[in-house]
Short mmCIF file of C-alpha atoms in Angstrom, two decimals:
data_model
loop_
_atom_site.label_atom_id
_atom_site.label_comp_id
_atom_site.label_asym_id
_atom_site.label_seq_id
_atom_site.Cartn_x
_atom_site.Cartn_y
_atom_site.Cartn_z
CA MET A 110 56.09 77.06 54.67
CA GLU A 111 54.16 76.65 57.91
CA VAL A 112 56.26 76.03 61.02
CA THR A 113 54.74 74.53 64.17
CA LEU A 114 56.79 74.34 67.36
CA LEU A 115 55.78 70.94 68.71
CA GLY A 116 58.30 70.93 71.57
CA THR A 117 60.24 73.89 72.96
CA GLY A 118 61.72 72.52 76.18
CA ASP A 119 64.92 70.92 77.34
CA THR A 120 65.57 67.35 78.41
CA THR A 121 62.98 67.25 81.24
CA GLY A 122 60.45 69.68 79.79
CA THR A 123 58.26 72.20 81.60
CA PRO A 124 56.41 71.38 83.71
CA THR A 125 58.86 68.74 84.88
CA PRO A 126 57.25 65.63 86.43
CA ASP A 127 57.07 65.68 90.23
CA CYS A 128 58.39 69.26 90.35
CA SER A 129 56.63 71.98 92.32
CA CYS A 130 59.03 74.82 91.52
CA ASP A 131 57.46 78.21 90.82
CA THR A 132 58.08 77.89 87.09
CA CYS A 133 56.48 74.47 86.77
CA GLU A 134 53.52 75.62 88.87
CA ALA A 135 53.17 78.75 86.72
CA ALA A 136 53.19 76.61 83.57
CA ARG A 137 50.39 74.46 84.97
CA GLU A 138 48.38 77.52 85.96
CA ARG A 139 48.83 79.10 82.51
CA GLY A 140 48.07 75.85 80.72
CA VAL A 141 51.28 76.01 78.68
CA LYS A 142 53.93 73.39 78.03
CA ARG A 143 57.48 73.07 76.87
CA SER A 144 57.80 69.42 75.93
CA ARG A 145 61.01 67.93 74.53
CA PHE A 146 62.25 69.55 71.31
CA SER A 147 60.63 68.90 67.96
CA VAL A 148 59.54 71.08 65.03
CA HIS A 149 57.02 70.43 62.25
CA VAL A 150 57.50 72.10 58.86
CA HIS A 151 54.70 71.85 56.30
CA ASN A 152 55.26 72.72 52.66
CA GLU A 153 51.88 73.97 51.47
CA ARG A 154 52.97 73.81 47.81
CA THR A 155 53.63 70.06 47.87
CA ASP A 156 51.43 69.18 50.87
CA GLU A 157 54.40 67.41 52.47
CA SER A 158 55.62 67.61 56.05
CA LEU A 159 59.10 67.48 57.54
CA LEU A 160 59.75 66.63 61.19
CA VAL A 161 62.93 68.11 62.67
CA ASP A 162 64.01 65.89 65.58
CA ALA A 163 61.91 63.11 67.07
CA SER A 164 60.97 64.05 70.62
CA PRO A 165 60.13 61.35 73.17
CA ASP A 166 56.89 63.34 73.51
CA LEU A 167 56.14 62.93 69.80
CA ARG A 168 52.84 61.04 70.17
CA HIS A 169 51.36 63.64 72.50
CA GLN A 170 52.69 66.47 70.34
CA PHE A 171 50.86 65.20 67.28
CA LEU A 172 47.68 64.65 69.29
CA ALA A 173 47.87 68.21 70.64
CA ASN A 174 48.57 69.92 67.30
CA ASP A 175 46.55 69.76 64.11
CA VAL A 176 49.42 68.82 61.82
CA PRO A 177 49.90 65.85 59.47
CA LEU A 178 52.29 63.02 60.21
CA PRO A 179 55.72 63.51 58.64
CA ASP A 180 56.68 62.44 55.15
CA GLU A 181 60.37 62.87 56.03
CA VAL A 182 62.41 63.35 59.22
CA LEU A 183 65.70 65.02 60.07
CA ILE A 184 67.71 64.21 63.20
CA SER A 185 70.17 66.84 64.45
CA HIS A 186 72.05 64.72 67.02
CA ILE A 187 71.74 61.57 69.10
CA HIS A 188 70.73 62.86 72.54
CA PHE A 189 67.61 60.98 73.63
CA ASP A 190 65.38 64.06 73.79
CA HIS A 191 65.92 64.59 70.04
CA LEU A 192 66.02 60.98 68.84
CA ASP A 193 64.07 58.53 70.97
CA GLY A 194 60.65 59.49 69.64
CA LEU A 195 61.60 57.91 66.33
CA GLY A 196 60.18 54.63 67.60
CA ASN A 197 56.74 56.20 67.21
CA ALA A 198 57.10 55.63 63.47
CA TYR A 199 55.98 52.05 64.06
CA ARG A 200 52.49 51.55 62.58
CA LEU A 201 52.02 55.29 62.10
CA VAL A 202 54.05 55.89 58.95
CA SER A 203 55.74 53.78 56.30
CA ASP A 204 59.14 54.03 54.66
CA VAL A 205 60.01 57.46 56.03
CA PRO A 206 63.41 58.85 54.97
CA VAL A 207 65.37 59.93 58.07
CA HIS A 208 68.09 62.39 57.11
CA ALA A 209 71.13 62.74 59.37
CA ALA A 210 74.79 63.72 59.14
CA ASP A 211 77.33 61.21 57.86
CA GLU A 212 80.41 62.54 59.70
CA THR A 213 81.97 60.14 62.21
CA ASP A 214 81.84 61.46 65.76
CA PRO A 215 85.19 60.83 67.52
CA GLU A 216 83.30 60.48 70.80
CA THR A 217 81.03 57.63 69.65
CA GLY A 218 82.93 56.21 66.68
CA GLU A 219 79.89 56.52 64.44
CA SER A 220 77.91 59.19 62.63
CA VAL A 221 74.45 60.44 63.58
CA VAL A 222 72.98 58.56 60.63
CA GLY A 223 74.91 55.45 61.71
CA THR A 224 73.40 55.68 65.18
CA VAL A 225 69.91 56.04 63.70
CA ASP A 226 70.54 52.99 61.53
CA ARG A 227 71.83 50.91 64.45
CA ARG A 228 69.17 51.98 66.94
CA TYR A 229 66.21 51.58 64.61
CA ASP A 230 67.26 48.78 62.29
CA TYR A 231 64.19 46.82 63.46
CA LEU A 232 61.80 49.45 62.05
CA ASP A 233 60.94 48.90 58.40
CA ALA A 234 59.23 52.31 58.49
CA VAL A 235 62.57 54.08 58.99
CA THR A 236 65.04 54.54 56.13
CA PRO A 237 68.25 56.33 57.25
CA VAL A 238 69.65 58.68 54.62
CA PRO A 239 73.24 59.95 55.05
CA ARG A 240 73.77 63.66 54.46
CA THR A 241 77.03 65.59 54.31
CA PRO A 242 77.20 68.91 56.18
CA PHE A 243 77.17 72.04 53.97
CA GLU A 244 75.85 70.03 50.99
CA PRO A 245 72.23 71.12 50.33
CA PHE A 246 69.66 68.41 49.67
CA GLU A 247 65.94 68.26 48.94
CA ALA A 248 63.29 67.05 51.37
CA CYS A 249 59.55 67.69 51.12
CA GLY A 250 60.15 70.09 48.25
CA LEU A 251 62.42 72.25 50.43
CA GLU A 252 66.19 72.77 50.38
CA LEU A 253 67.91 71.65 53.58
CA THR A 254 71.50 72.25 54.70
CA LEU A 255 73.03 70.71 57.81
CA VAL A 256 75.78 72.73 59.49
CA PRO A 257 78.09 71.80 62.40
CA VAL A 258 77.57 73.65 65.67
CA ASP A 259 79.23 73.23 69.08
CA HIS A 260 77.53 70.95 71.65
CA PRO A 261 80.30 69.04 73.44
CA PRO A 262 81.10 66.24 73.75
CA LEU A 263 78.93 65.01 70.84
CA VAL A 264 78.67 66.33 67.31
CA CYS A 265 75.50 68.29 66.67
CA TYR A 266 74.11 70.18 63.72
CA GLY A 267 72.09 73.26 63.01
CA LEU A 268 69.84 73.40 59.99
CA ALA A 269 68.83 75.87 57.28
CA ILE A 270 65.53 75.20 55.48
CA GLU A 271 64.67 77.24 52.40
CA ASP A 272 61.71 77.20 50.03
CA PRO A 273 63.22 77.43 46.54
CA GLU A 274 59.97 78.84 45.15
CA THR A 275 59.21 81.58 47.67
CA GLY A 276 62.65 82.26 49.19
CA ALA A 277 61.28 81.76 52.72
CA LYS A 278 63.96 80.61 55.17
CA LEU A 279 63.88 78.91 58.57
CA SER A 280 67.12 78.45 60.51
CA LEU A 281 67.59 76.26 63.58
CA SER A 282 70.69 76.64 65.70
CA GLY A 283 70.46 73.07 66.99
CA ASP A 284 71.67 72.36 70.50
CA THR A 285 74.75 74.54 70.72
CA ASN A 286 76.77 77.04 72.67
CA TYR A 287 77.45 80.48 71.23
CA GLY A 288 80.61 79.29 69.48
CA VAL A 289 78.88 78.43 66.20
CA PRO A 290 81.58 78.34 63.49
CA GLU A 291 81.59 81.20 61.03
CA ASP A 292 80.93 79.01 57.97
CA SER A 293 77.91 77.56 59.74
CA ARG A 294 76.70 81.05 60.66
CA GLU A 295 76.94 82.03 57.02
CA ALA A 296 74.69 79.14 55.98
CA LEU A 297 72.15 80.04 58.70
CA ARG A 298 72.24 83.77 57.95
CA ASP A 299 69.23 85.97 57.01
CA PRO A 300 66.36 83.72 58.07
CA ASP A 301 62.77 84.86 58.30
CA LEU A 302 62.64 82.86 61.55
CA LEU A 303 65.47 81.60 63.76
CA LEU A 304 64.87 78.94 66.41
CA ALA A 305 67.79 79.48 68.77
CA ASP A 306 68.81 77.22 71.64
CA GLY A 307 68.72 79.08 74.96
CA ILE A 308 68.45 77.20 78.23
CA VAL A 309 68.53 79.83 81.02
CA PRO A 310 69.17 83.55 81.54
CA GLU A 311 72.78 84.66 81.80
CA HIS A 312 72.63 85.47 85.51
CA LEU A 313 72.22 81.75 86.34
CA CYS A 314 75.74 81.00 85.06
CA GLU A 315 76.96 81.53 88.61
CA TYR A 316 75.24 78.27 89.56
CA HIS A 317 76.83 76.16 86.81
CA PRO A 318 79.94 74.23 87.96
CA LEU A 319 81.78 75.60 84.91
CA GLY A 320 80.21 79.04 85.07
CA GLY A 321 79.63 80.87 81.78
CA ASN A 322 81.54 81.23 78.54
CA HIS A 323 81.74 83.41 75.43
CA GLU A 324 81.53 86.68 77.31
CA VAL A 325 80.37 89.63 75.19
CA ASP A 326 79.81 93.13 76.59
CA GLY A 327 80.03 91.79 80.14
CA GLU A 328 77.45 89.02 79.62
CA PHE A 329 77.94 85.28 79.13
CA MET A 330 76.53 83.99 75.86
CA THR A 331 77.01 80.35 76.92
CA PHE A 332 75.78 78.54 80.03
CA GLY A 333 78.57 76.10 80.93
CA THR A 334 79.70 74.51 77.67
CA LYS A 335 76.68 73.05 75.88
CA HIS A 336 73.88 75.60 75.53
CA MET A 337 73.42 79.29 74.95
CA THR A 338 71.96 81.62 77.52
CA PHE A 339 68.90 83.64 76.56
CA GLU A 340 71.25 86.55 75.95
CA GLY A 341 73.38 84.37 73.66
CA ALA A 342 70.35 83.17 71.72
CA ARG A 343 69.12 86.71 71.18
CA ARG A 344 72.57 87.89 70.15
CA LEU A 345 72.89 85.02 67.70
CA GLY A 346 69.63 86.21 66.17
CA ARG A 347 71.10 89.67 65.73
CA ASP A 348 74.37 88.21 64.41
CA LEU A 349 72.45 86.28 61.76
CA ASP A 350 70.13 89.19 60.85
CA ALA A 351 67.09 87.07 61.67
CA ASP A 352 63.74 88.78 61.06
CA GLU A 353 62.41 87.00 64.16
CA THR A 354 64.08 84.89 66.83
CA ARG A 355 62.31 82.43 69.12
CA VAL A 356 64.27 80.91 72.00
CA VAL A 357 63.75 77.16 72.37
CA HIS A 358 65.14 74.32 74.51
CA VAL A 359 64.17 76.36 77.57
CA SER A 360 64.56 74.71 81.00
CA HIS A 361 62.34 74.86 84.07
CA PHE A 362 65.20 76.37 86.09
CA VAL A 363 64.31 79.79 84.72
CA PRO A 364 62.80 81.99 87.46
CA ALA A 365 59.02 82.08 87.03
CA GLU A 366 58.93 85.83 86.45
CA GLU A 367 61.33 85.39 83.50
CA ALA A 368 60.06 82.09 82.10
CA PHE A 369 57.19 83.25 79.90
CA VAL A 370 58.37 86.52 78.40
CA GLU A 371 59.40 87.34 74.83
CA PRO A 372 61.11 85.86 72.89
CA LEU A 373 60.86 82.56 74.81
CA ALA A 374 58.76 80.05 72.87
CA VAL A 375 56.12 77.65 74.16
CA ASP A 376 54.63 74.57 72.50
CA GLY A 377 52.08 75.06 69.78
CA GLU A 378 53.34 78.32 68.26
CA ARG A 379 52.85 78.53 64.50
CA TYR A 380 54.53 80.70 61.89
CA VAL A 381 53.85 81.08 58.18
CA LEU A 382 57.01 82.05 56.27
#
């Protein structure tokens, strides 16, 4: 499978509009971007493409990257930076299955797939498909498994994608703190590539109103409650025995001298698994 990172940034992206911070200026000077999160997975065997999350920047992402429009879509959770690009399906694609979890979220009173159905019921191009966490299903000739992670207050899901023919595996942590449940970790384990949520370096926890969480070896693995630190993302990669880990969902609050170093991803990276 060929994996293209269409969007590797957080909710405002980098550079952030109307921001002249050192990191945003450095991104402009380098000609790199971290738009809102989205990943393209192409199955060369079947010539089908899966889109994981629908970024609000989706149109520009597909113009900037030489990848085909999706045959199927998966939505990890209902935050706007992962869902609101789904409206781009209008006049671009037709009858696209949109896979999403069927568990009811106590916070919203509906499931992720229910929210997709309600929000986009006017789009004939979108066909919501309910999926139960931990129950593998087929999409684009690949085996997908949704797993619960921890992104309070809303439910959110990580994802394991495996090619049943080649054994190649891509795991995505989803938006999460370091407290990923053990059964979910087991499903994500041993990927060729892990895309791990990491929003800032650990030393910035002192500026979060809630500080840091999930302290390991004197370092916070979680920034506040919702996202991993870079240290947490890298440790999750080691926990899962990932062959390679790329840190995604990176914010522009990262000091410029730390913002473009390994293993922090930028838009447009491609991997063949």
